[in-house]
Amino acid sequence: SGLPELQMALRAQPPHRLLQPSAADEPPRALCPGGSPAQLRSCRRMSLPPPLQDSAAPLRKSEGWRSWSGRPLEALLPIAFGLRAGRRPRRTGPRTSPLRRRSPSAASSAVEEPSAGAPDGDEAPTDLGAWRRRELRRIAAFAGPALSVALADPLMTLIDTVCVGRAADTLQLAAMGPNTVVFNFVNYGFTFMGIATLSVVAQELAAGSRAGAARALSHAVAIALAAGAVACEAMRLLAPQLVSLAGADAGVAFFGDAVTYLRIRALSAPAMLLTVVLQSSLLAQQESRAPALAVLAASLVNIAGDLFLVCGLGLGAMGAAWATVFSEVVAALFLLTILPGGGRLPLRLRLPQRASDLAPFASIFGPLVVFKVAKNVCYGMIQSVALGLGMVECAAHQSVWVLWTLLCFIPEPLSQAAQALLPERLAAVGSGGGWPQRALRETLVLLLWAALLVGGVLAAVAGLVPAFLPWLLAKDHALWAAMASVAVPAAVSIVLSSLSCPLEGALLARQDVRYMAFCMVFILGALFAGLRSLRAQRHTLGAAGLPLVWWWLVAFFALRLAVAFPRLQWMAGPRQRKGAA
C-alpha cells in the first residue's frame, strides 16, 4: 500500500526540510513536457498523476516537499488513505440559501456526483437503497414547497369567503358565489400556460441550453402579459354576461354587486398569469421554495387587506376583490425580484420575433387546451348528473364534492415533480442506455410510491369524514346517509387521482400532449355515454343514483390510468419526436 512508502519518505527528511518549498514552485518538466509555466501549473492541478516510477526512491532535495520519486506529494495522499486515483471527492463548502441555489446545470450534474452510493456516469450505484433514499428526499424537497402553489387559489378564495362571511351581510357573500365559479374556470383554464412553460424550460435545461431556456422564459412572460391584458378587458366588458352564465339571474338583489366584484378582480389577471409563468419557470429549474414563499407573501397581503378593507372599512365583497388584486401583484413582484439571483435564468422581456419563437409553445398549447377543456367537461357532466338527482342527493353530493376537490389538489406537486425532474433523466437515456435508463425507471417508480402513500392518507380522509364525521360537512341529519353512501367511491377515486398525477406528469415531461388530448377526448365520449344512460334512469334509481355517479368518477380516473401506463412503457426510453405513435 502507499502508507508505508509515505512513512519511509517522511522519515528520510527532517520535518523542517519537508515544510520548505523549493525555489521553483513547479512540477518536474518531464511530467509535463513542452509546457509554459501556466500549463505546468495546470498540469500540477490534474487529478490523474503519472504512474509511480520508483516507490523506494528517497525524497529529492532539489524538488522540495512537493515531489517524492517523481510524484507530487499531494497525489500520494489519496493512495496512502486507500482512495482510488481519479475519483473526485465529494464537494464541500458553505450551504447555499434556498433562494440562491445553484444553476440548473450544476444541480443536474450534482445528481451524478459520487456520494453515498450514487452512480458515476453510466455506472450503477454501489448501494441502490441509499440512492433511492436520496432520490426520494429530492422528490420530497421539491414537492413539499410546491404544494403551496397548487393550493394558492383555493386558499385565496377561502380567506375572502371567511372574511366577507363574518364582516359583511349575506348579500355581499352571495355576490361572491357566481364570481367563484367564473374565476375558478379562468384560473384553471389558464393552467396550460404554466404547464407549457414548465415543460419547454425543463426540456431546454435538460438539453444543456440555458440560453434557449432563458429565451423560452422571456417569450412565456410576454405571452402571459398579453393574455392577461386580453382576459382582463374581456372580463370587464362581459361582466354581466359572465355572472349570468355562472347562474345568477339579472333580477336578483346581489347581481349588481357581483358584476362590480368581477370587474375589480379582473384587474388581477395580468399579475396572476405572470405569477403562474414565473412559478413554473422556477419549478423547471427545480426550485420550489421561492414559489412557496411567493404564495406565503400573497396570502399575508390578502389577509391584511381583508382585515383592513372588509373588516375595518366595511367594504364587503368589493374590499375582498381589491385585497385579491393587491396580493396577486405582490406575488408577481416578489418573483420578479428574486428571479435574477442565485444562478437562475435571466429574465429579459423579449417579444417573439418569428413564428419559430412560438413553435415550442404552440405545439403544446393546442393539445393542452383540448386536454383541459375535455377534462373540465367530464367534471361538469358528473356534477350535472349528480345535481339532477334530487334535493337531498344534490346537497349531499355538494358537501362531499367540496372536500374531495380540495384533497385532489394535494397530489398535484407530484405531477410538477415529474415534469421538472424527469427531463434530465430522459436526456441521459437519449445519450446512452445502462444505468441512466434504470435511473429513469427508478425515479418514476418512486414517484408512484409517493403518490400511493399520499393517496392512501387522502383516501382515509375522503372516506372516513362522510361515513363517520358527516356533521363536519353538513348539519342536516337528512343528508348523512346519502353522504355515507359515496364514502367508498370517494376514497377509491382519490387514490386513482393521486396515481394519475405522476403518470400524466411523466407524459408531459416527454411532451406527449397530443396523445394525452386524444385519450381525454376518448374518455369524454365513454363518460358521456355512461352518464347519459344514468341520467335517463335517475327517477327509478332512488338512493342508489348518487353512489353510481361517484363510481363513474372512479371509472374516469381508471380510464386515465389505463391509457397512461401503456404509453409510458415504464419509461423505457424517450419518446421519438418523429414517427411517434
Coordinates of C-alpha atoms in Angstrom, one line a residue:
S1 CA 0.0 0.0 0.0
G2 CA 1.0 3.7 -0.2
L3 CA 1.0 4.3 3.5
P4 CA 4.4 2.5 4.4
E5 CA 6.0 4.2 1.4
L6 CA 4.9 7.6 2.6
Q7 CA 6.2 6.9 6.1
M8 CA 9.6 5.9 4.7
A9 CA 9.7 9.2 2.8
L10 CA 8.7 11.3 5.8
R11 CA 11.5 9.6 7.9
A12 CA 14.0 10.3 5.2
Q13 CA 13.9 14.1 5.8
P14 CA 13.6 16.3 8.9
P15 CA 10.2 18.0 9.3
H16 CA 11.6 21.5 8.8
R17 CA 13.1 20.4 5.4
L18 CA 9.7 18.9 4.4
L19 CA 7.9 22.2 5.0
Q20 CA 10.3 24.3 2.9
P21 CA 9.1 24.8 -0.7
S22 CA 11.7 24.8 -3.4
A23 CA 12.6 27.8 -5.4
A24 CA 10.9 26.5 -8.5
D25 CA 7.3 26.0 -7.5
E26 CA 6.5 23.8 -10.5
P27 CA 6.3 20.1 -11.1
P28 CA 9.2 18.4 -13.0
R29 CA 9.1 19.3 -16.6
A30 CA 9.5 15.7 -17.5
L31 CA 6.0 15.1 -16.2
C32 CA 4.5 18.0 -18.2
P33 CA 6.7 18.1 -21.4
G34 CA 6.9 21.2 -23.5
G35 CA 4.7 23.5 -21.4
S36 CA 4.7 27.1 -20.4
P37 CA 4.6 28.0 -16.7
A38 CA 0.8 28.4 -16.9
Q39 CA 0.5 25.0 -18.5
L40 CA 2.8 23.5 -15.8
R41 CA 0.6 24.9 -13.1
S42 CA -2.4 23.4 -14.8
C43 CA -0.6 20.1 -15.0
R44 CA 0.1 20.2 -11.3
R45 CA -3.6 20.5 -10.6
M46 CA -4.6 17.5 -12.6
S47 CA -6.3 14.7 -10.6
L48 CA -4.5 11.9 -12.5
P49 CA -0.8 12.0 -11.8
P50 CA 1.7 9.9 -13.9
P51 CA 2.5 6.4 -12.6
L52 CA 4.8 5.9 -9.7
Q53 CA 8.3 5.3 -11.1
D54 CA 10.3 4.2 -8.1
S55 CA 8.4 3.7 -4.9
A56 CA 11.6 3.1 -2.9
A57 CA 13.4 6.3 -4.0
P58 CA 14.1 8.9 -1.3
L59 CA 12.8 12.4 -1.4
R60 CA 14.8 14.5 -3.8
K61 CA 16.0 17.7 -2.1
S62 CA 16.1 19.6 -5.4
E63 CA 12.3 19.3 -5.8
G64 CA 11.5 20.2 -2.2
W65 CA 8.4 19.0 -0.3
R66 CA 6.2 18.8 -3.4
S67 CA 7.8 15.8 -5.0
W68 CA 8.7 12.3 -4.0
S69 CA 10.0 9.8 -6.5
G70 CA 8.8 12.0 -9.4
R71 CA 5.2 12.4 -8.0
P72 CA 3.6 15.4 -6.2
L73 CA 3.2 14.6 -2.6
E74 CA -0.4 15.7 -2.6
A75 CA -1.0 13.0 -5.2
L76 CA 0.2 10.4 -2.8
L77 CA -2.3 11.2 0.0
P78 CA -5.3 9.6 -1.8
I79 CA -3.2 6.4 -2.3
A80 CA -2.0 6.5 1.3
F81 CA -5.6 6.6 2.6
G82 CA -6.8 3.9 0.1
L83 CA -8.7 6.3 -2.2
R84 CA -8.9 5.3 -5.9
A85 CA -7.0 7.6 -8.2
G86 CA -9.1 9.8 -10.5
R87 CA -12.2 9.6 -8.3
R88 CA -13.5 13.1 -7.4
P89 CA -14.1 13.8 -3.8
R90 CA -17.4 14.9 -2.5
R91 CA -17.9 18.6 -2.8
T92 CA -17.7 20.7 0.3
G93 CA -18.4 24.3 1.0
P94 CA -21.0 26.6 2.6
R95 CA -24.6 25.7 2.1
T96 CA -26.4 28.0 -0.3
S97 CA -29.5 29.9 0.7
P98 CA -32.8 28.4 -0.5
L99 CA -33.3 31.5 -2.7
R100 CA -29.7 31.3 -4.1
R101 CA -29.4 27.9 -5.3
R102 CA -27.0 26.6 -7.9
S103 CA -27.7 26.9 -11.6
P104 CA -29.9 24.1 -13.1
S105 CA -26.9 22.7 -15.0
A106 CA -24.9 22.4 -11.7
A107 CA -27.9 21.0 -10.0
S108 CA -28.3 18.3 -12.6
S109 CA -24.6 17.4 -12.6
A110 CA -24.7 17.1 -8.9
V111 CA -27.2 14.3 -9.2
E112 CA -24.5 12.2 -10.8
E113 CA -21.7 13.1 -8.3
P114 CA -20.4 10.1 -6.4
S115 CA -21.7 10.3 -2.9
A116 CA -23.4 7.8 -0.7
G117 CA -23.7 5.1 -3.3
A118 CA -24.5 7.4 -6.2
P119 CA -23.5 6.3 -9.7
D120 CA -20.7 7.9 -11.6
G121 CA -21.8 8.5 -15.1
D122 CA -23.3 5.3 -16.6
E123 CA -22.0 3.2 -13.6
A124 CA -24.7 1.8 -11.4
P125 CA -24.7 2.8 -7.7
T126 CA -22.9 0.6 -5.3
D127 CA -25.8 1.0 -2.8
L128 CA -29.1 1.2 -4.6
G129 CA -31.0 1.6 -1.4
A130 CA -29.0 4.7 -0.5
W131 CA -29.6 6.1 -4.0
R132 CA -33.3 5.5 -3.7
R133 CA -33.5 7.2 -0.3
R134 CA -31.6 10.2 -1.7
E135 CA -33.8 10.4 -4.7
L136 CA -36.9 10.2 -2.5
R137 CA -35.6 13.0 -0.4
R138 CA -35.1 15.0 -3.5
I139 CA -38.7 14.4 -4.6
A140 CA -40.0 15.4 -1.2
A141 CA -37.8 18.5 -1.1
F142 CA -39.3 19.6 -4.4
A143 CA -43.0 18.5 -3.9
G144 CA -43.4 19.8 -0.3
P145 CA -43.0 23.5 -1.1
A146 CA -44.7 23.1 -4.4
L147 CA -47.9 22.1 -2.6
S148 CA -48.5 25.7 -1.7
V149 CA -48.5 26.6 -5.4
A150 CA -51.3 24.1 -6.0
L151 CA -53.3 25.4 -3.1
A152 CA -52.8 29.1 -3.7
D153 CA -56.1 29.8 -5.5
P154 CA -58.3 27.8 -3.1
L155 CA -56.6 29.4 -0.2
M156 CA -57.2 32.9 -1.5
T157 CA -60.9 32.1 -2.1
L158 CA -61.2 30.6 1.4
I159 CA -59.7 33.7 3.0
D160 CA -62.0 36.1 1.1
T161 CA -65.1 34.0 1.9
V162 CA -64.4 33.7 5.6
C163 CA -63.7 37.5 6.0
V164 CA -66.8 38.5 4.0
G165 CA -69.0 36.0 5.7
R166 CA -68.0 37.3 9.1
A167 CA -67.8 41.0 8.5
A168 CA -70.4 41.6 5.8
D169 CA -74.1 40.8 5.1
T170 CA -75.5 37.8 3.3
L171 CA -76.0 39.9 0.1
Q172 CA -72.2 40.5 -0.2
L173 CA -71.4 36.9 0.5
A174 CA -73.9 35.8 -2.2
A175 CA -72.3 38.2 -4.7
M176 CA -69.1 36.2 -4.4
G177 CA -70.8 32.9 -5.4
P178 CA -71.0 33.3 -9.2
N179 CA -67.6 35.0 -9.2
T180 CA -66.1 31.9 -7.6
V181 CA -67.4 29.9 -10.5
V182 CA -66.0 32.4 -13.0
F183 CA -62.5 32.8 -11.6
N184 CA -62.2 29.1 -10.8
F185 CA -62.8 28.4 -14.5
V186 CA -60.4 31.2 -15.6
N187 CA -57.6 30.2 -13.2
Y188 CA -57.9 26.5 -14.0
G189 CA -58.3 27.2 -17.7
F190 CA -55.1 29.1 -17.9
T191 CA -53.0 26.5 -16.1
F192 CA -52.0 25.2 -19.5
M193 CA -49.7 28.3 -19.7
G194 CA -47.9 27.1 -16.6
I195 CA -47.7 23.5 -17.8
A196 CA -46.3 24.6 -21.2
T197 CA -43.7 26.9 -19.6
L198 CA -42.5 24.2 -17.2
S199 CA -42.3 21.6 -20.0
V200 CA -40.5 23.9 -22.5
V201 CA -38.0 25.4 -20.0
A202 CA -37.3 22.0 -18.4
Q203 CA -36.6 20.4 -21.8
E204 CA -34.2 23.2 -22.8
L205 CA -32.3 22.8 -19.5
A206 CA -32.1 19.1 -19.8
A207 CA -30.6 19.6 -23.3
G208 CA -28.0 21.8 -21.7
S209 CA -29.2 25.0 -23.4
R210 CA -29.5 27.8 -20.7
A211 CA -29.8 30.4 -23.5
G212 CA -32.7 28.5 -25.0
A213 CA -34.4 28.2 -21.6
A214 CA -33.9 31.9 -20.9
R215 CA -35.3 32.7 -24.4
A216 CA -38.3 30.5 -23.8
L217 CA -38.9 32.1 -20.4
S218 CA -38.9 35.6 -21.9
H219 CA -41.4 34.6 -24.6
A220 CA -43.6 32.9 -22.0
V221 CA -43.6 36.1 -19.9
A222 CA -44.6 38.2 -22.9
I223 CA -47.4 35.8 -23.8
A224 CA -48.6 35.8 -20.2
L225 CA -48.8 39.6 -20.0
A226 CA -50.6 39.8 -23.4
A227 CA -53.1 37.1 -22.5
G228 CA -53.6 38.6 -19.1
A229 CA -54.4 42.0 -20.6
V230 CA -56.9 40.5 -23.1
A231 CA -58.5 38.4 -20.3
C232 CA -58.8 41.5 -18.1
E233 CA -60.5 43.6 -20.7
A234 CA -62.8 40.7 -21.8
M235 CA -64.0 40.1 -18.2
R236 CA -64.6 43.7 -17.5
L237 CA -66.6 44.2 -20.8
L238 CA -68.6 41.0 -20.5
A239 CA -69.0 41.0 -16.7
P240 CA -72.9 40.9 -16.7
Q241 CA -73.0 38.1 -19.2
L242 CA -70.4 36.1 -17.2
V243 CA -72.3 36.5 -14.0
S244 CA -75.4 35.3 -15.7
L245 CA -73.6 32.3 -17.2
A246 CA -72.4 31.5 -13.7
G247 CA -76.0 31.0 -12.6
A248 CA -77.1 34.4 -11.3
D249 CA -80.3 35.9 -12.8
A250 CA -80.2 39.6 -13.7
G251 CA -83.1 40.3 -11.3
V252 CA -81.5 39.0 -8.1
A253 CA -80.6 41.5 -5.4
F254 CA -76.8 40.8 -5.5
F255 CA -76.4 40.9 -9.3
G256 CA -75.0 44.4 -9.3
D257 CA -72.5 43.7 -6.6
A258 CA -71.4 40.5 -8.3
V259 CA -70.7 42.5 -11.5
T260 CA -68.7 45.1 -9.6
Y261 CA -66.7 42.4 -7.8
L262 CA -65.9 40.7 -11.1
R263 CA -64.7 44.0 -12.8
I264 CA -62.4 44.8 -9.8
R265 CA -60.9 41.3 -9.5
A266 CA -60.4 41.1 -13.3
L267 CA -57.6 43.7 -12.9
S268 CA -55.5 40.9 -11.3
A269 CA -55.5 38.8 -14.5
P270 CA -52.1 40.0 -15.9
A271 CA -50.4 39.6 -12.5
M272 CA -52.0 36.2 -12.0
L273 CA -50.8 34.9 -15.3
L274 CA -47.3 36.4 -14.8
T275 CA -47.1 34.6 -11.4
V276 CA -48.2 31.3 -13.0
V277 CA -45.4 31.5 -15.6
L278 CA -42.7 32.7 -13.2
Q279 CA -43.6 29.9 -10.7
S280 CA -43.5 27.3 -13.5
S281 CA -40.1 28.6 -14.7
L282 CA -38.7 28.2 -11.2
L283 CA -40.2 24.7 -10.8
A284 CA -38.5 23.8 -14.1
Q285 CA -35.2 24.9 -12.5
Q286 CA -36.1 22.5 -9.6
E287 CA -36.6 25.5 -7.3
S288 CA -39.9 25.1 -5.3
R289 CA -39.2 27.1 -2.2
A290 CA -39.3 30.5 -3.9
P291 CA -42.8 29.9 -5.4
A292 CA -43.9 28.7 -1.9
L293 CA -42.6 32.0 -0.4
A294 CA -44.4 34.0 -3.1
V295 CA -47.7 32.2 -2.1
L296 CA -47.0 32.9 1.6
A297 CA -46.3 36.6 0.9
A298 CA -49.5 36.9 -1.2
S299 CA -51.6 35.1 1.5
L300 CA -50.3 37.5 4.2
V301 CA -51.1 40.5 2.0
N302 CA -54.6 39.1 1.2
I303 CA -55.3 38.5 4.9
A304 CA -54.1 42.0 5.8
G305 CA -56.1 43.6 3.0
D306 CA -59.3 41.7 4.0
L307 CA -58.9 42.7 7.7
F308 CA -58.4 46.4 6.7
L309 CA -60.8 46.7 3.8
V310 CA -63.5 44.3 4.7
C311 CA -63.5 44.2 8.5
G312 CA -62.1 47.7 9.1
L313 CA -63.6 49.9 6.4
G314 CA -66.7 47.7 5.8
L315 CA -66.3 47.5 2.0
G316 CA -67.6 43.9 1.9
A317 CA -67.0 41.9 -1.3
M318 CA -65.5 44.9 -3.0
G319 CA -62.8 45.1 -0.4
A320 CA -62.1 41.4 -0.8
A321 CA -61.7 41.9 -4.5
W322 CA -59.2 44.7 -4.0
A323 CA -57.3 42.6 -1.5
T324 CA -57.0 39.8 -4.0
V325 CA -55.7 42.2 -6.7
F326 CA -53.1 43.6 -4.3
S327 CA -52.0 40.1 -3.3
E328 CA -51.6 38.9 -6.9
V329 CA -49.4 42.0 -7.7
V330 CA -47.3 41.4 -4.6
A331 CA -46.7 37.7 -5.6
A332 CA -45.7 38.8 -9.2
L333 CA -43.3 41.5 -7.9
F334 CA -41.8 39.1 -5.4
L335 CA -41.0 36.6 -8.1
L336 CA -39.6 39.2 -10.4
T337 CA -37.3 40.5 -7.6
I338 CA -35.8 37.1 -6.7
L339 CA -35.7 35.5 -10.1
P340 CA -32.4 37.1 -11.4
G341 CA -30.4 35.9 -8.3
G342 CA -28.8 32.6 -7.3
G343 CA -27.7 31.5 -10.8
R344 CA -31.3 31.3 -12.1
L345 CA -32.3 32.0 -15.6
P346 CA -32.1 35.7 -16.5
L347 CA -35.3 37.4 -17.3
R348 CA -35.4 39.8 -20.3
L349 CA -38.7 40.8 -21.7
R350 CA -38.4 39.8 -25.3
L351 CA -41.4 39.7 -27.7
P352 CA -41.4 36.8 -30.1
Q353 CA -40.0 38.0 -33.4
R354 CA -40.7 35.0 -35.6
A355 CA -43.2 32.2 -35.8
S356 CA -40.4 29.8 -34.8
D357 CA -40.2 31.5 -31.4
L358 CA -43.8 30.5 -30.7
A359 CA -43.4 27.0 -32.1
P360 CA -42.4 25.2 -28.8
F361 CA -45.5 26.8 -27.1
A362 CA -47.9 26.4 -30.0
S363 CA -47.1 22.6 -30.2
I364 CA -48.1 22.3 -26.6
F365 CA -50.8 24.9 -26.2
G366 CA -53.3 23.4 -28.6
P367 CA -53.3 19.8 -27.3
L368 CA -53.2 21.1 -23.7
V369 CA -56.3 23.3 -24.3
V370 CA -58.1 20.3 -25.7
F371 CA -57.0 18.2 -22.8
K372 CA -58.1 20.7 -20.2
V373 CA -61.4 21.5 -21.8
A374 CA -62.3 17.8 -22.2
K375 CA -61.3 17.2 -18.6
N376 CA -63.4 20.1 -17.4
V377 CA -66.4 18.9 -19.4
C378 CA -66.0 15.4 -17.8
Y379 CA -66.2 17.0 -14.3
G380 CA -69.1 19.2 -15.4
M381 CA -71.1 16.2 -16.6
I382 CA -70.5 14.3 -13.4
Q383 CA -71.7 17.4 -11.5
S384 CA -74.7 18.0 -13.6
V385 CA -76.0 14.4 -13.3
A386 CA -75.5 14.4 -9.5
L387 CA -77.3 17.8 -9.2
G388 CA -80.3 16.4 -11.1
L389 CA -80.9 13.5 -8.8
G390 CA -83.0 15.4 -6.2
M391 CA -82.6 18.0 -3.4
V392 CA -81.2 15.6 -0.8
E393 CA -78.8 13.9 -3.2
C394 CA -77.7 17.3 -4.6
A395 CA -76.9 18.8 -1.2
A396 CA -75.1 15.6 0.0
H397 CA -73.1 15.5 -3.2
Q398 CA -72.1 19.1 -2.9
S399 CA -70.9 18.7 0.7
V400 CA -68.7 15.7 -0.2
W401 CA -67.5 17.3 -3.5
V402 CA -66.1 20.4 -1.8
L403 CA -63.9 18.2 0.4
W404 CA -63.0 15.9 -2.4
T405 CA -61.9 18.8 -4.7
L406 CA -59.7 20.2 -2.0
L407 CA -58.0 16.9 -1.5
C408 CA -57.4 16.4 -5.2
F409 CA -55.1 19.4 -5.3
I410 CA -52.7 17.9 -2.7
P411 CA -51.0 15.3 -5.0
E412 CA -50.6 17.8 -7.8
P413 CA -47.0 18.7 -6.9
L414 CA -46.0 15.1 -7.8
S415 CA -47.0 15.9 -11.4
Q416 CA -44.9 19.0 -11.3
A417 CA -42.0 17.0 -9.8
A418 CA -42.3 14.5 -12.7
Q419 CA -42.2 17.4 -15.2
A420 CA -39.2 19.0 -13.5
L421 CA -37.1 16.0 -12.6
L422 CA -37.7 13.5 -15.4
P423 CA -36.4 15.6 -18.5
E424 CA -32.8 15.3 -17.3
R425 CA -33.3 11.5 -16.9
L426 CA -34.8 11.3 -20.4
A427 CA -31.8 13.3 -21.8
A428 CA -29.4 10.9 -20.1
V429 CA -31.2 7.9 -21.6
G430 CA -31.1 9.5 -25.0
S431 CA -27.3 9.7 -24.8
G432 CA -26.9 6.0 -23.9
G433 CA -28.6 3.1 -22.0
G434 CA -27.4 1.3 -19.0
W435 CA -27.8 2.9 -15.6
P436 CA -29.4 6.1 -16.9
Q437 CA -32.3 4.1 -18.3
R438 CA -32.8 2.3 -15.0
A439 CA -32.4 5.6 -13.1
L440 CA -35.3 7.0 -15.1
R441 CA -37.5 4.0 -14.3
E442 CA -36.5 4.1 -10.6
T443 CA -37.4 7.7 -10.3
L444 CA -40.8 7.1 -11.8
V445 CA -41.4 4.2 -9.5
L446 CA -40.5 6.3 -6.5
L447 CA -43.0 9.0 -7.7
L448 CA -45.7 6.3 -8.0
W449 CA -44.9 5.0 -4.5
A450 CA -45.1 8.6 -3.1
A451 CA -48.4 9.1 -4.9
L452 CA -49.7 5.8 -3.5
L453 CA -48.7 6.9 0.0
V454 CA -50.2 10.3 -0.3
G455 CA -53.3 8.9 -1.9
G456 CA -53.8 6.4 0.9
V457 CA -53.8 9.1 3.5
L458 CA -56.1 11.3 1.5
A459 CA -58.4 8.4 0.8
A460 CA -58.7 7.8 4.6
V461 CA -59.9 11.4 5.0
A462 CA -62.2 11.3 1.9
G463 CA -63.8 8.1 3.1
L464 CA -63.9 8.5 6.9
V465 CA -65.3 12.0 7.0
P466 CA -68.6 11.5 5.1
A467 CA -69.0 8.0 6.6
F468 CA -68.3 8.7 10.3
L469 CA -68.0 12.5 10.6
P470 CA -70.6 13.9 8.3
W471 CA -71.5 16.7 10.7
L472 CA -68.2 18.4 9.8
L473 CA -69.6 19.0 6.3
A474 CA -73.3 19.4 6.9
K475 CA -75.5 19.8 10.0
D476 CA -78.7 18.4 8.4
H477 CA -79.2 14.8 9.5
A478 CA -81.2 14.0 6.4
L479 CA -78.0 14.3 4.3
W480 CA -75.8 12.0 6.3
A481 CA -77.0 8.7 4.9
A482 CA -76.5 9.9 1.3
M483 CA -73.1 11.3 2.2
A484 CA -72.0 7.9 3.7
S485 CA -73.1 6.1 0.6
V486 CA -70.4 7.8 -1.5
A487 CA -67.6 7.3 1.0
V488 CA -66.1 4.2 -0.7
P489 CA -66.0 5.6 -4.3
A490 CA -64.7 8.9 -3.0
A491 CA -61.8 7.1 -1.3
V492 CA -61.0 4.9 -4.3
S493 CA -61.2 7.9 -6.7
I494 CA -58.7 9.8 -4.6
V495 CA -56.2 7.0 -4.7
L496 CA -56.5 6.7 -8.5
S497 CA -56.4 10.5 -8.9
S498 CA -53.1 10.6 -6.9
L499 CA -51.6 7.9 -9.1
S500 CA -52.6 9.7 -12.3
C501 CA -50.6 12.8 -11.2
P502 CA -47.0 11.4 -11.7
L503 CA -48.1 9.4 -14.7
E504 CA -49.5 12.4 -16.6
G505 CA -46.6 14.5 -15.4
A506 CA -44.3 11.9 -17.0
L507 CA -46.2 12.2 -20.3
L508 CA -45.9 16.0 -20.1
A509 CA -42.1 15.6 -19.4
R510 CA -41.9 13.7 -22.7
Q511 CA -44.2 16.4 -24.3
D512 CA -46.6 13.7 -25.3
V513 CA -49.5 16.1 -25.1
R514 CA -51.2 15.1 -28.4
Y515 CA -51.6 11.6 -27.1
M516 CA -53.0 13.0 -23.8
A517 CA -55.5 15.1 -25.6
F518 CA -56.6 12.3 -27.9
C519 CA -57.1 10.0 -24.9
M520 CA -59.0 12.6 -22.9
V521 CA -61.4 13.1 -25.8
F522 CA -61.9 9.3 -26.0
I523 CA -62.6 9.2 -22.2
L524 CA -65.0 12.1 -22.6
G525 CA -67.0 10.1 -25.1
A526 CA -67.1 7.0 -22.9
L527 CA -68.1 9.0 -19.9
F528 CA -70.8 10.8 -21.8
A529 CA -72.4 7.5 -23.0
G530 CA -72.4 6.1 -19.4
L531 CA -73.7 9.2 -17.7
R532 CA -76.4 9.7 -20.4
S533 CA -77.7 6.3 -19.6
L534 CA -77.6 7.0 -15.9
R535 CA -79.4 10.3 -16.3
A536 CA -82.2 8.6 -18.3
Q537 CA -82.8 6.2 -15.3
R538 CA -82.3 8.7 -12.5
H539 CA -86.0 8.7 -11.5
T540 CA -86.0 4.9 -11.0
L541 CA -82.7 4.6 -9.2
G542 CA -83.7 6.2 -5.9
A543 CA -80.9 6.3 -3.3
A544 CA -78.6 4.2 -5.5
G545 CA -78.2 7.0 -8.0
L546 CA -75.7 9.1 -6.2
P547 CA -73.2 6.3 -5.5
L548 CA -73.4 5.3 -9.2
V549 CA -72.4 8.8 -10.2
W550 CA -69.4 8.6 -7.9
W551 CA -68.5 5.2 -9.3
W552 CA -68.4 6.8 -12.7
L553 CA -65.9 9.2 -11.2
V554 CA -63.8 6.2 -10.3
A555 CA -64.2 4.9 -13.9
F556 CA -63.0 8.3 -15.1
F557 CA -59.7 8.0 -13.3
A558 CA -59.3 4.3 -14.0
L559 CA -59.5 5.1 -17.7
R560 CA -56.9 7.8 -17.4
L561 CA -54.5 5.3 -15.7
A562 CA -55.3 2.7 -18.3
V563 CA -54.2 4.9 -21.2
A564 CA -51.1 6.3 -19.4
F565 CA -49.5 3.1 -18.4
P566 CA -49.1 1.5 -21.8
R567 CA -47.8 4.7 -23.4
L568 CA -45.1 5.2 -20.8
Q569 CA -43.9 1.5 -21.1
W570 CA -42.3 2.1 -17.7
M571 CA -40.3 4.9 -19.2
A572 CA -38.2 2.5 -21.2
G573 CA -36.9 5.3 -23.4
P574 CA -37.5 8.8 -24.6
R575 CA -40.3 9.5 -27.0
Q576 CA -39.3 9.9 -30.6
R577 CA -40.4 13.2 -31.9
K578 CA -40.8 11.9 -35.4
G579 CA -42.7 8.8 -36.2
A580 CA -44.2 8.5 -32.7
A581 CA -47.4 6.5 -32.5

